[in-house]
Coordinates of C-alpha atoms in Angstrom, one line a residue:
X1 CA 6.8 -19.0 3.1
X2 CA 7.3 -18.8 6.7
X3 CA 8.1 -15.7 8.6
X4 CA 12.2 -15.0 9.3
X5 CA 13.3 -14.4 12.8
X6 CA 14.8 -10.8 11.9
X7 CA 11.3 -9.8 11.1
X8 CA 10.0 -10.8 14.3
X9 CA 13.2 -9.5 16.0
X10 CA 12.2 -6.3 14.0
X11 CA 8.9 -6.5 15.1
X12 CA 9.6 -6.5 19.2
X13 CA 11.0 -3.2 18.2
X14 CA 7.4 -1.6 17.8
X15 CA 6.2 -3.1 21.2
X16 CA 6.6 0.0 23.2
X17 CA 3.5 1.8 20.0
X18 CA 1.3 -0.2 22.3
X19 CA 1.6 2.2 24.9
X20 CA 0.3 0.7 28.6
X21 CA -3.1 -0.3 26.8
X22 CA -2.5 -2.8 24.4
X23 CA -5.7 -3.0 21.9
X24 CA -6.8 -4.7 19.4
X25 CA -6.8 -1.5 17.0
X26 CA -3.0 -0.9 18.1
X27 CA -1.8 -4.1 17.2
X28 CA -3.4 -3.9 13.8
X29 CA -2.0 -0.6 13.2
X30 CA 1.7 -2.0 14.1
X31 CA 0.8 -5.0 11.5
X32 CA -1.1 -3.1 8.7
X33 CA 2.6 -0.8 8.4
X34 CA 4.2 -3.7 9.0
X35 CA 2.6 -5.3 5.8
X36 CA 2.5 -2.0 4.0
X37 CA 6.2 -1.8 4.1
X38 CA 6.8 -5.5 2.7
X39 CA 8.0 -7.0 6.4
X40 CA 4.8 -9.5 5.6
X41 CA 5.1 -10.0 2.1
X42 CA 2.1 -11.3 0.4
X43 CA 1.6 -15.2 1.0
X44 CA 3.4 -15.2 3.8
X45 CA 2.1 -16.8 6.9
X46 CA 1.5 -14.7 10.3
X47 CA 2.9 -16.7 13.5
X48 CA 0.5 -16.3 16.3
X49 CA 3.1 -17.5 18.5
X50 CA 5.7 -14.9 17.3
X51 CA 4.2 -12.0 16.4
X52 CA 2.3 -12.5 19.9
X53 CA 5.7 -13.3 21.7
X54 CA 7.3 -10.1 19.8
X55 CA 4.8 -7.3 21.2
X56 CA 3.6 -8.7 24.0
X57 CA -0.1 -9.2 23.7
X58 CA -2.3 -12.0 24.5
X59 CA -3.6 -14.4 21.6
X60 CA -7.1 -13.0 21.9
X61 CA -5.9 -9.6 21.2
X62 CA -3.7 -10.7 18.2
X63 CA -6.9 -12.8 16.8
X64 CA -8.6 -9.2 17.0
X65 CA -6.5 -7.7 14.8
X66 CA -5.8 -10.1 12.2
X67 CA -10.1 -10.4 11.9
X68 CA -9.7 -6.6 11.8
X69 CA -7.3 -6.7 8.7
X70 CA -8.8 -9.5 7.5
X71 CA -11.9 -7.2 7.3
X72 CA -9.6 -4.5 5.3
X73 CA -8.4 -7.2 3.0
X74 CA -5.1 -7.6 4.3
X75 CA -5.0 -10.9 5.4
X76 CA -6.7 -13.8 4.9
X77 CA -7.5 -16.8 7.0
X78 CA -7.3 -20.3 5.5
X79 CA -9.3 -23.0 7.0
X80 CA -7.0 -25.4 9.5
X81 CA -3.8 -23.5 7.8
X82 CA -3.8 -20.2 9.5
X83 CA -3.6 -16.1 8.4
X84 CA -2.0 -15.1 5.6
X85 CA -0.7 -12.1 3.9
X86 CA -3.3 -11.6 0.9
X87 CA -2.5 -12.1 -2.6
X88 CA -4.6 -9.8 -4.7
X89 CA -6.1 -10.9 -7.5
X90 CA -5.7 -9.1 -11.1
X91 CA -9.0 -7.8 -10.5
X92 CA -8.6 -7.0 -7.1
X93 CA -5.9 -4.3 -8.5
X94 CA -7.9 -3.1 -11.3
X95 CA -10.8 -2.5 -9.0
X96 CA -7.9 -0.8 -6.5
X97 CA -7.4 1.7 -9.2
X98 CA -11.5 1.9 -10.0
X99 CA -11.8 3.0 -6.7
X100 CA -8.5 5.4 -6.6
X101 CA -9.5 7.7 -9.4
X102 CA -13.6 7.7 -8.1
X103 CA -12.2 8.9 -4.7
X104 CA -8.8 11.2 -5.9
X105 CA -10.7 13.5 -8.6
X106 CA -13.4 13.5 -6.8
X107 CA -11.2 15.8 -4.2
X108 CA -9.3 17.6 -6.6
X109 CA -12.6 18.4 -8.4
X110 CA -14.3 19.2 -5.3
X111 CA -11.3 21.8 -3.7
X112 CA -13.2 24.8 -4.3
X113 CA -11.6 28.2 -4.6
X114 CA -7.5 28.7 -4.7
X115 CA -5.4 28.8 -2.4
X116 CA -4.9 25.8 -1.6
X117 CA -2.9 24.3 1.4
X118 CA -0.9 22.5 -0.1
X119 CA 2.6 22.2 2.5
X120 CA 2.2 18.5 3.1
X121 CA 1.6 17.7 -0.6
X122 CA 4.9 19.4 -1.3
X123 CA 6.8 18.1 1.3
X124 CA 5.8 14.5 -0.3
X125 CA 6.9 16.0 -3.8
X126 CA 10.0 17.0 -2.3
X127 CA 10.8 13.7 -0.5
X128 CA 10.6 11.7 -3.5
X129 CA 12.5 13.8 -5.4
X130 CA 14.8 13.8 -2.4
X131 CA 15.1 10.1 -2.3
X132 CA 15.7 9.7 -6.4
X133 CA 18.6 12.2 -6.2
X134 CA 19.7 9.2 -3.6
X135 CA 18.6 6.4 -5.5
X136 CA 16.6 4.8 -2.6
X137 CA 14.1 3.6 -4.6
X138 CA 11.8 2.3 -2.1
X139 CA 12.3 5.9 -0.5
X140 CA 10.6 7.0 -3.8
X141 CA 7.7 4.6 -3.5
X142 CA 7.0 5.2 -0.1
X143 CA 7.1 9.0 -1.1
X144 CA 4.1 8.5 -3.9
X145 CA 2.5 7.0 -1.2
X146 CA 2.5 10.1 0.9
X147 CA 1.6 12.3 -1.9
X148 CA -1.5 10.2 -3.0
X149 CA -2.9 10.0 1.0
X150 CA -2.2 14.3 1.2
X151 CA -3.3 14.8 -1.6
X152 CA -6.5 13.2 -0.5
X153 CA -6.2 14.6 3.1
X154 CA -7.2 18.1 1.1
X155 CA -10.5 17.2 1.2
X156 CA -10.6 17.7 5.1
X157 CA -12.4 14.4 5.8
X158 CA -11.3 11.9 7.9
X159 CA -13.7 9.1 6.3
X160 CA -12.2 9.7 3.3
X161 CA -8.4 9.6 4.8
X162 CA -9.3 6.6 6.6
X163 CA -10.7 4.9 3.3
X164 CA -7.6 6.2 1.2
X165 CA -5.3 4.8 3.8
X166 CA -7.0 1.3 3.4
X167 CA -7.1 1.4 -0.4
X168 CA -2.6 2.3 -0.6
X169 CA -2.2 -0.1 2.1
X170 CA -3.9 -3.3 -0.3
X171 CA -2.6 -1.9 -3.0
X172 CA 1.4 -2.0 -1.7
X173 CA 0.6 -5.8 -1.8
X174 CA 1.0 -5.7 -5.7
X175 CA 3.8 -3.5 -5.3
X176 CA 5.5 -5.8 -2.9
X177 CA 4.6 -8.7 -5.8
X178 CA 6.1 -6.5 -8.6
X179 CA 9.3 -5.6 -6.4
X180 CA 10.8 -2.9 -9.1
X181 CA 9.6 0.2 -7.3
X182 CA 11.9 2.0 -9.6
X183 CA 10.4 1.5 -12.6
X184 CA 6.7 1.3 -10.8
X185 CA 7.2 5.0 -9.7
X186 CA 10.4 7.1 -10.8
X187 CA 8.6 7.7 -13.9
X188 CA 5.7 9.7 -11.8
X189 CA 8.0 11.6 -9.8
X190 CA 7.4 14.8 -12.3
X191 CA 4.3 14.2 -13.3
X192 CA 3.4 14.9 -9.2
X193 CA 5.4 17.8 -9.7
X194 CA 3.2 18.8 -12.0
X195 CA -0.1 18.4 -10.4
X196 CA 1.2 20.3 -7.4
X197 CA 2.0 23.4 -9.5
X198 CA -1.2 23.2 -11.3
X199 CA -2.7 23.1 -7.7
X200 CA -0.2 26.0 -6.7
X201 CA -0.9 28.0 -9.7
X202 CA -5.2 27.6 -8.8
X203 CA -5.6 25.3 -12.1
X204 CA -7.4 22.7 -10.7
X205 CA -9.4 21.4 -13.7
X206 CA -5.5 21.2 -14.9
X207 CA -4.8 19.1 -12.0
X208 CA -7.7 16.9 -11.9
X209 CA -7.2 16.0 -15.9
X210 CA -3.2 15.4 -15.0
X211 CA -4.1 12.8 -12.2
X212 CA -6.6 11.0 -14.1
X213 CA -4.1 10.2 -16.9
X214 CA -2.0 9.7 -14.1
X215 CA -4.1 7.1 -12.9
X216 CA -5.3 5.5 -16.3
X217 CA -1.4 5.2 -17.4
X218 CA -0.6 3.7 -13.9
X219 CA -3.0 1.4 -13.5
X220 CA -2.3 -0.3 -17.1
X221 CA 1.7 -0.6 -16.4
X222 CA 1.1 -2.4 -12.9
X223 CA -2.0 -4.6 -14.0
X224 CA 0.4 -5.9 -17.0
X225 CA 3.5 -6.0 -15.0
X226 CA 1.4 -7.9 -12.3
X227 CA -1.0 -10.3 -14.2
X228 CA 2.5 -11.8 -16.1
X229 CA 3.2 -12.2 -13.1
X230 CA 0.9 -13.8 -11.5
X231 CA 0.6 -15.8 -14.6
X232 CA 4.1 -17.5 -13.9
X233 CA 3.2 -18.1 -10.2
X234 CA 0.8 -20.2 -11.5
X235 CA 2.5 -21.8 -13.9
X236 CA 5.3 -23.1 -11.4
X237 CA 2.5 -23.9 -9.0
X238 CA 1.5 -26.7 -11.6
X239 CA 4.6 -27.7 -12.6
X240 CA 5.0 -28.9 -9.2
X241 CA 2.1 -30.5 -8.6
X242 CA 2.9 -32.5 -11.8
X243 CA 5.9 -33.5 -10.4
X244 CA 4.4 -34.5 -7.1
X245 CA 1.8 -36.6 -8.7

């Protein structure tokens, strides 16, 4: 797939996030949203050219980032092809969801006494309820997206912010693959509701038993969803190499 000159044009929008002191670390912040929002979908190959041409930053810097999201599992570079978006693997997304529920209850569990400050957790409630009322369904998934990374950010620990950010950023590449953020995340709309008034109410063994099942039940929908998926992907990519032969 190659990249559309709309996304680029897009793309020249974020040039003035560089500030006067383009870095490295910049550009691959501009890139990671970029990808985490689907404007890279996964498979698709990054333009050195345009993506350089777009922000304004020298070829050196760009190769900087995409070795630093190549690092986060992002992108991936192909030998004497180029950088591409990454296309997880069926265990890549399993192991996604190993590492979400080690890191998620471990925070929930480890909150300590009520009350709890919980603004930022409803106010990610509240959007996604917001933008279901409004049927923006990728409003809804960007909203479980928010509530997953505060409800993390309890824990007070930038490490562990930094690491949660990195895990919902590779994960949105299956999302992006599955494309029906509807039915990936309307259904979980209440059940976040639900942990954040067990949290309100001080029950947070209540809470931490809610987002494991949570977890468990979506982690088995996407896998399946995903692994037929990638299944078919596969199945077309041999169908044409038949036909090449």
């Amino acid at each position: 797939m190659g990249t559309t000159e709309p996304e680029i044009g897009g793309l020249a929008d974020d040039r003035p996030l560089l500030g006067r002191t383009s870095t490295a670390e910049r550009v691959a912040d501009i890139l990671r949203t970029r990808i985490a929002e689907g404007y890279f979908p996964p498979g698709e190959r990054l333009s050195e050219d345009s993506i350089g041409k777009a922000l304004g930053v020298s070829r050196n810097t760009l190769r900087e980032a995409f070795r630093l999201l190549t690092h986060e599992r992002l992108l991936v570079h192909e030998l004497n092809r180029g950088v591409f978006v990454r296309m997880l693997a069926v265990q890549d997304v399993v192991d996604i969801y190993r590492t979400r529920q080690l890191v998620e209850c471990a925070v929930v569990h480890g909150l300590g006494e009520p009350p709890y400050a919980l603004e930022q957790l409803d106010a990610a409630v509240a959007g996604g309820e917001r933008s279901e009322r409004e049927r923006d369904w990728k409003g809804v998934s960007t909203a479980n997206i928010h509530f997953h990374r505060e409800l993390v950010a309890l824990a007070g620990s930038a490490r562990t912010d930094e690491l949660m950010r990195s895990v919902l950023a590779e994960l949105r590449l299956a999302f992006h693959v599955v494309d029906d953020p509807r039915r990936l995340h309307q259904p979980y709309l209440v059940r976040n509701r639900a942990i954040l008034e067990a949290l309100r109410a001080g029950d947070r063994s209540g809470a931490e038993q809610l987002l494991a099942d949570y977890l468990d039940d979506s982690r088995m929908q996407l896998v399946e969803r995903y692994a037929h998926l990638v299944e078919e992907d596969e199945d077309e990519g041999e169908d044409e190499d038949e036909d090449g032969a």
